[in-house]
Amino acid sequence: MSEPLVSLLVPIYNVESYLRQCLDSARNQTLEDIEVICINDGSTDSSPDIIREYMTEDPRFRIIDKANSGYGASMNMGLETAQGKYIAILESDDYFELDALEKLYYAAESCDAQVVKANFWMYWSKPEERNEPFALVTEEMSGRLVNPQIETDIFYLKPSIWSALYRRDFLEDNGIRFLETPGASYQDAAFNFKVWASATKAFFIQDEIIHYRQDNEASSVNSPSKVYCVCDEYAEMDRFLGNRPEKQCLKPVEEKMKYDTYMWNYDRLTEPLRRDFILRFAQEFKKDIESGYVDLGLFDSWKRDDLTALMNDPILFHARREAAEDESYLSKIQKFYRIGGLSLLIRALKQKIKS
């Protein structure tokens, strides 16, 4: 197939339990002029056999077989292979509404948008099937062209790169690709940032177009081994802006994003990973503030206070956060002592006296 309307990229790695539901939703799209590029990242289960079943039944399906090298490498290979006017992404444990691509395509065509973004469903298949709408796109944003260089609040939305459609020439002209780090995750973060940092014509619709699975235990969000992958993504954003001097005005926006992402990552971790990460967190923000990249005026007042506290004494900040829900004073003291010994207890007491 040459020059379809949409190239749908489906990155696949050991998802045999969910793959048929995903590929069925692609095959049955009401927008028929599409190609479905399945990038098999060295799966060791029956996923490749399932892909080939669909290829036999539907010539729009294609497969890229590659050794396991990670999500970013898979997506970049898909982007290089795609022939469509537009690019869409479907994660292999999610599935589309049947008119998803049609809605995205006609929205893009109606106003010559570089990007179209939609809402989605948070989806659970067990213990019983459940969908909850995620209102990423507000009524105020919906149905109009938005320039992300002016309306920068868009940068703070959940990345959800799979609830969108992208002009392929827009991605190519701006050098928008994924970070290729083997074994990494959260590689939607830098890709999403590059999109908003480059786009001047984004269109938003409120329709929920995709079911975003929450109960895949193999998902990278559930892996404590991915502690510093978010740091890699923000280093990639730094690189992207560094090569584009005209985009340096977006550095404070990136720093605000970075704070929220790092805090989210910190809160999801368990000990001793949390303690290690907060030290990295503090170190990076001290450097960024010294470099003049951080605009504290963009932060809510309580976030400014938290950022100041964690930079001044990251271990004390960590201990207070760890002990916040302990009911007894004795249990708080025990936790402080376990985290930082007597010296931490003394620092906490001195700060309490000052306040």
PDB file of C-alpha atoms in Angstrom, residues 179 190 194 228-242 251 254 258 262 280 284:
ATOM      1  CA  LEU A 179      14.782   8.545  22.632  1.00  0.00           C
ATOM      2  CA  ALA A 190      10.251  13.605  25.474  1.00  0.00           C
ATOM      3  CA  LYS A 194       9.022  17.847  21.241  1.00  0.00           C
ATOM      4  CA  TYR A 228      15.917   7.045  36.426  1.00  0.00           C
ATOM      5  CA  CYS A 229      14.240   6.700  33.027  1.00  0.00           C
ATOM      6  CA  VAL A 230      12.360   9.950  33.635  1.00  0.00           C
ATOM      7  CA  CYS A 231      15.737  11.668  34.068  1.00  0.00           C
ATOM      8  CA  ASP A 232      16.851  10.376  30.679  1.00  0.00           C
ATOM      9  CA  GLU A 233      13.716  11.807  29.104  1.00  0.00           C
ATOM     10  CA  TYR A 234      14.293  15.270  30.561  1.00  0.00           C
ATOM     11  CA  ALA A 235      17.931  15.181  29.471  1.00  0.00           C
ATOM     12  CA  GLU A 236      16.595  14.507  25.955  1.00  0.00           C
ATOM     13  CA  MET A 237      14.281  17.530  26.228  1.00  0.00           C
ATOM     14  CA  ASP A 238      17.318  19.608  27.242  1.00  0.00           C
ATOM     15  CA  ARG A 239      19.175  18.359  24.177  1.00  0.00           C
ATOM     16  CA  PHE A 240      16.230  19.176  21.887  1.00  0.00           C
ATOM     17  CA  LEU A 241      15.931  22.747  23.199  1.00  0.00           C
ATOM     18  CA  GLY A 242      19.690  23.194  23.262  1.00  0.00           C
ATOM     19  CA  LYS A 251      12.956  26.019  29.313  1.00  0.00           C
ATOM     20  CA  GLU A 254      10.087  22.205  30.883  1.00  0.00           C
ATOM     21  CA  LYS A 258      10.103  18.212  35.348  1.00  0.00           C
ATOM     22  CA  TYR A 262      10.013  13.863  39.310  1.00  0.00           C
ATOM     23  CA  ARG A 280      19.212  13.080  42.352  1.00  0.00           C
ATOM     24  CA  GLU A 284      19.438  18.471  39.328  1.00  0.00           C
TER      25      GLU A 284
END
